[in-house]
Amino acid sequence: MAQTFETIMKYPAADEKLAGKALEAAAGIAREDLARFTDCFPSSNSINGFYEATENVEWTTGFWTGVLWLAYEYTKDNIFREAAQIQVESFYERIKNKIDVNHHDMGFLFSLSCVASYKLTGNGRAREAALMAAENLAGRYREKGSFLQAWGNVGEASEYRLIIDCLLNLPILYWASETTGEARYAKMAENHIRTAMKCILREDDSTYHTYFIDRETGNPAYGVTHQGNRNNSAWARGQAWGIYGIALSFHYLKDESYIRLFERVTDFFLRHLPEDLIPYWDFDFDTGSTEPRDSSAAAIAVCGMLEMSKYLDKERAEKYTEAAKRILYALIEKCGNRDIAQSDGLLLHGTYARGSEENTCKNRGVDECNTWGDYFYMEALTRVVSDWKMYW
Ligand code: GLY
């Protein structure tokens, strides 16, 4: 079915009371999880509902620290603050010793852990760690093509590409410029989003997951998927990274041309939502499919719509706020975990990766919780109950 704004408006919306109850439940589960995950981290996705413990590696550990900061802000309980600060030390060591940081995910890792710590508590080590992370990311900027290379060794021919997820890594560069007064970080971020939107947005307003750049000329070459169903399909989480990523760059740059980009990417997402408003992992699938959902895509999109609504005219702000609150209602009712005996995650029914004929993924975290789903769910709830100041 094709959703329209009118059909979406017929669904119930999450209000402050419902979001508050869901936030209470989420903070309660996070409190129980603390005993296991203070000196180590939950792994990227749950297995049969429960997270295994991991060292501070991969791109996903910052989400759990972000959950702790959100829980601290909501409860004012120092137990969360102290655990988060212990983890900030781990991030300091990680970037200082360059442990698993040869990739672009510095924003996911360091905005939600260290920038959050600095903004909320003034922690100087957190600021230092976040600035080292920004510098590390800046090292991935390629003049030839004007973009941040996502994966692999910088300059490597087989990895000369950008990916849509990187839009969420740009805020740490904007923040670094604001904090240090050095314009170069923000300039790289601004150039990257310009290049990215030129490449990845298709005529029908869906998006490519990844896009190769010609290493000799710097011109956009071709798009392929990594985690989507097909090279030409719309991976649901990728589309959601687009929504929130554009909103975050708008927050820093106030470039009016992003408003139209935001509308195009977001309206595609909304039009293709299935009957229960929880997207399948790729928009190739619609109501009635037996393919798994990706609740995390919905949570990310909700945060993006709520952020962007702050800058839109009244009519458009209302449209996206109301759509976001309806998706959030569906998430609370269908995916919000209230029972630690069932799972130690906060948001059920996510999909990390699903193998298909055209992608190179193996199934991973299918119909499971994942740490970013938990984080963005909690951020979305926080946005509905308070005038939240972003960590991004
Ligand atoms: N940024 C990686 C992912 O969304 O799976």
Coordinates of C-alpha atoms in Angstrom, one line a residue, residues 36-229:
R36 CA 26.8 -6.1 33.1
F37 CA 27.7 -3.2 30.9
T38 CA 29.8 -0.6 32.7
D39 CA 33.3 -1.8 32.3
C40 CA 32.4 -3.4 28.9
F41 CA 29.8 -2.8 26.3
P42 CA 26.8 -4.6 24.8
S43 CA 27.7 -6.0 21.4
S44 CA 26.0 -4.5 18.3
N45 CA 22.9 -6.7 18.4
S46 CA 21.2 -9.1 20.7
I47 CA 21.1 -12.9 20.2
N48 CA 17.8 -14.3 21.2
G49 CA 16.9 -11.1 22.9
F50 CA 20.1 -10.6 25.0
Y51 CA 23.3 -8.8 24.4
E52 CA 26.7 -10.4 24.8
A53 CA 29.5 -8.3 26.3
T54 CA 32.2 -6.8 24.1
E55 CA 35.3 -4.7 24.4
N56 CA 35.2 -1.1 23.0
V57 CA 35.4 -2.2 19.4
E58 CA 33.2 -1.8 16.2
W59 CA 31.1 1.2 15.3
T60 CA 28.3 0.6 17.9
T61 CA 29.6 1.0 21.4
G62 CA 28.8 4.7 21.7
F63 CA 25.1 4.0 21.5
W64 CA 25.1 2.3 24.9
T65 CA 27.0 5.3 26.5
G66 CA 24.4 7.5 24.8
V67 CA 21.6 5.5 26.4
L68 CA 23.3 6.1 29.8
W69 CA 23.5 9.8 29.2
L70 CA 19.8 10.0 28.2
A71 CA 19.0 7.9 31.3
Y72 CA 21.0 10.2 33.4
E73 CA 19.2 13.3 32.0
Y74 CA 15.8 11.7 32.6
T75 CA 16.4 10.2 36.0
K76 CA 19.0 12.6 37.4
D77 CA 20.5 9.5 39.0
N78 CA 24.3 9.7 39.3
I79 CA 24.6 6.0 38.8
F80 CA 24.1 6.5 35.1
R81 CA 26.5 9.5 35.0
E82 CA 29.3 7.6 36.8
A83 CA 29.0 4.6 34.5
A84 CA 29.0 6.8 31.4
Q85 CA 32.1 8.6 32.6
I86 CA 33.9 5.3 33.1
Q87 CA 33.0 4.5 29.5
V88 CA 34.3 7.9 28.3
E89 CA 37.7 6.9 29.7
S90 CA 37.5 3.8 27.5
F91 CA 36.8 6.0 24.5
Y92 CA 39.7 8.2 25.4
E93 CA 42.0 5.1 25.4
R94 CA 40.4 3.8 22.2
I95 CA 41.1 6.9 20.1
K96 CA 44.5 7.7 21.8
N97 CA 45.7 4.1 21.0
K98 CA 43.9 4.0 17.6
I99 CA 41.9 0.8 18.4
D100 CA 39.5 -0.1 15.6
V101 CA 39.2 3.5 14.3
N102 CA 40.4 3.0 10.7
H103 CA 36.9 3.9 9.5
H104 CA 34.5 6.9 9.4
D105 CA 32.2 6.1 12.3
M106 CA 33.8 8.6 14.7
G107 CA 30.5 10.5 15.1
F108 CA 28.5 7.4 16.1
L109 CA 31.2 6.5 18.6
F110 CA 32.3 9.8 20.0
S111 CA 29.3 12.2 19.7
L112 CA 27.1 10.1 21.9
S113 CA 29.8 9.3 24.5
C114 CA 32.4 12.1 24.6
V115 CA 30.7 15.1 23.1
A116 CA 27.7 14.3 25.3
S117 CA 29.9 14.0 28.4
Y118 CA 31.6 17.4 27.6
K119 CA 28.3 19.1 27.0
L120 CA 26.6 17.7 30.1
T121 CA 29.5 17.7 32.6
G122 CA 32.3 19.7 31.1
N123 CA 34.6 16.7 31.2
G124 CA 37.9 17.9 29.6
R125 CA 39.2 14.4 28.8
A126 CA 35.9 13.8 26.9
R127 CA 36.5 17.0 24.9
E128 CA 40.0 15.9 24.1
A129 CA 38.9 12.4 23.0
A130 CA 36.2 13.8 20.8
L131 CA 38.6 16.3 19.1
M132 CA 41.1 13.4 18.4
A133 CA 38.1 11.5 16.9
A134 CA 37.3 14.5 14.7
E135 CA 40.9 14.8 13.6
N136 CA 40.9 11.1 12.8
L137 CA 37.7 11.5 10.7
A138 CA 39.2 14.6 9.0
G139 CA 42.1 12.4 7.9
R140 CA 39.6 10.4 5.8
Y141 CA 38.6 13.4 3.7
R142 CA 39.5 13.0 0.0
E143 CA 40.1 16.2 -1.9
K144 CA 39.6 14.2 -5.1
G145 CA 35.8 13.9 -5.0
S146 CA 35.3 16.1 -1.9
F147 CA 34.0 13.4 0.5
L148 CA 34.9 11.3 3.5
Q149 CA 35.9 7.8 2.7
A150 CA 33.8 5.4 4.7
W151 CA 35.8 2.2 4.9
G152 CA 39.3 0.7 4.3
N153 CA 42.6 2.4 4.1
V154 CA 42.3 6.0 2.9
G155 CA 42.8 6.3 -0.8
E156 CA 42.5 2.5 -1.4
A157 CA 41.0 2.0 -4.9
S158 CA 38.6 -0.7 -3.9
E159 CA 37.1 1.4 -1.2
Y160 CA 37.0 4.9 -2.8
R161 CA 33.4 5.5 -1.9
L162 CA 31.0 7.3 0.5
I163 CA 28.0 5.8 2.3
I164 CA 24.8 7.4 3.4
D165 CA 25.3 6.5 7.0
C166 CA 28.2 9.0 7.2
L167 CA 25.8 11.9 7.4
L168 CA 25.5 11.0 11.1
N169 CA 29.3 11.3 11.5
L170 CA 29.3 14.9 10.2
P171 CA 28.1 16.6 13.5
I172 CA 31.4 15.8 15.3
L173 CA 33.1 17.8 12.6
Y174 CA 30.7 20.8 12.9
W175 CA 31.1 20.5 16.7
A176 CA 35.0 20.4 16.4
S177 CA 34.9 23.7 14.4
E178 CA 32.6 25.4 16.9
T179 CA 34.8 24.2 19.8
T180 CA 38.2 25.0 18.3
G181 CA 37.4 27.8 16.0
E182 CA 39.0 25.9 13.1
A183 CA 36.8 26.1 10.1
R184 CA 38.3 23.2 8.2
Y185 CA 36.4 20.5 10.0
A186 CA 33.0 22.0 9.1
K187 CA 34.1 22.7 5.6
M188 CA 34.9 19.1 5.0
A189 CA 31.5 18.1 6.5
E190 CA 29.7 20.6 4.2
N191 CA 31.6 19.4 1.2
H192 CA 30.8 15.8 2.0
I193 CA 27.1 16.3 2.3
R194 CA 27.0 18.2 -0.9
T195 CA 28.8 15.4 -2.7
A196 CA 26.8 12.7 -1.0
M197 CA 23.4 14.2 -1.9
K198 CA 24.4 14.7 -5.5
C199 CA 25.3 11.0 -5.7
I200 CA 22.9 9.0 -3.6
L201 CA 19.5 10.7 -4.1
R202 CA 17.7 9.0 -7.0
E203 CA 15.0 10.7 -9.1
D204 CA 12.3 8.8 -7.3
D205 CA 13.7 10.1 -4.0
S206 CA 15.0 6.8 -2.8
T207 CA 18.7 6.6 -1.9
Y208 CA 21.7 4.4 -2.7
H209 CA 23.5 3.0 0.3
T210 CA 27.0 3.5 -1.1
Y211 CA 28.5 5.4 -4.0
F212 CA 31.9 5.0 -5.6
I213 CA 33.8 8.0 -6.7
D214 CA 36.3 7.9 -9.6
R215 CA 39.7 8.2 -8.0
E216 CA 41.3 9.8 -10.9
T217 CA 38.7 12.4 -11.8
G218 CA 36.8 12.8 -8.5
N219 CA 33.5 12.4 -10.4
P220 CA 30.7 10.3 -9.0
A221 CA 31.0 6.8 -10.6
Y222 CA 28.3 4.4 -9.6
G223 CA 26.1 3.3 -6.7
V224 CA 25.9 -0.1 -5.1
T225 CA 24.3 -1.4 -2.0
H226 CA 26.1 -3.0 1.0
Q227 CA 23.2 -3.8 3.3
G228 CA 20.1 -3.2 1.1
N229 CA 18.2 -5.9 -0.8

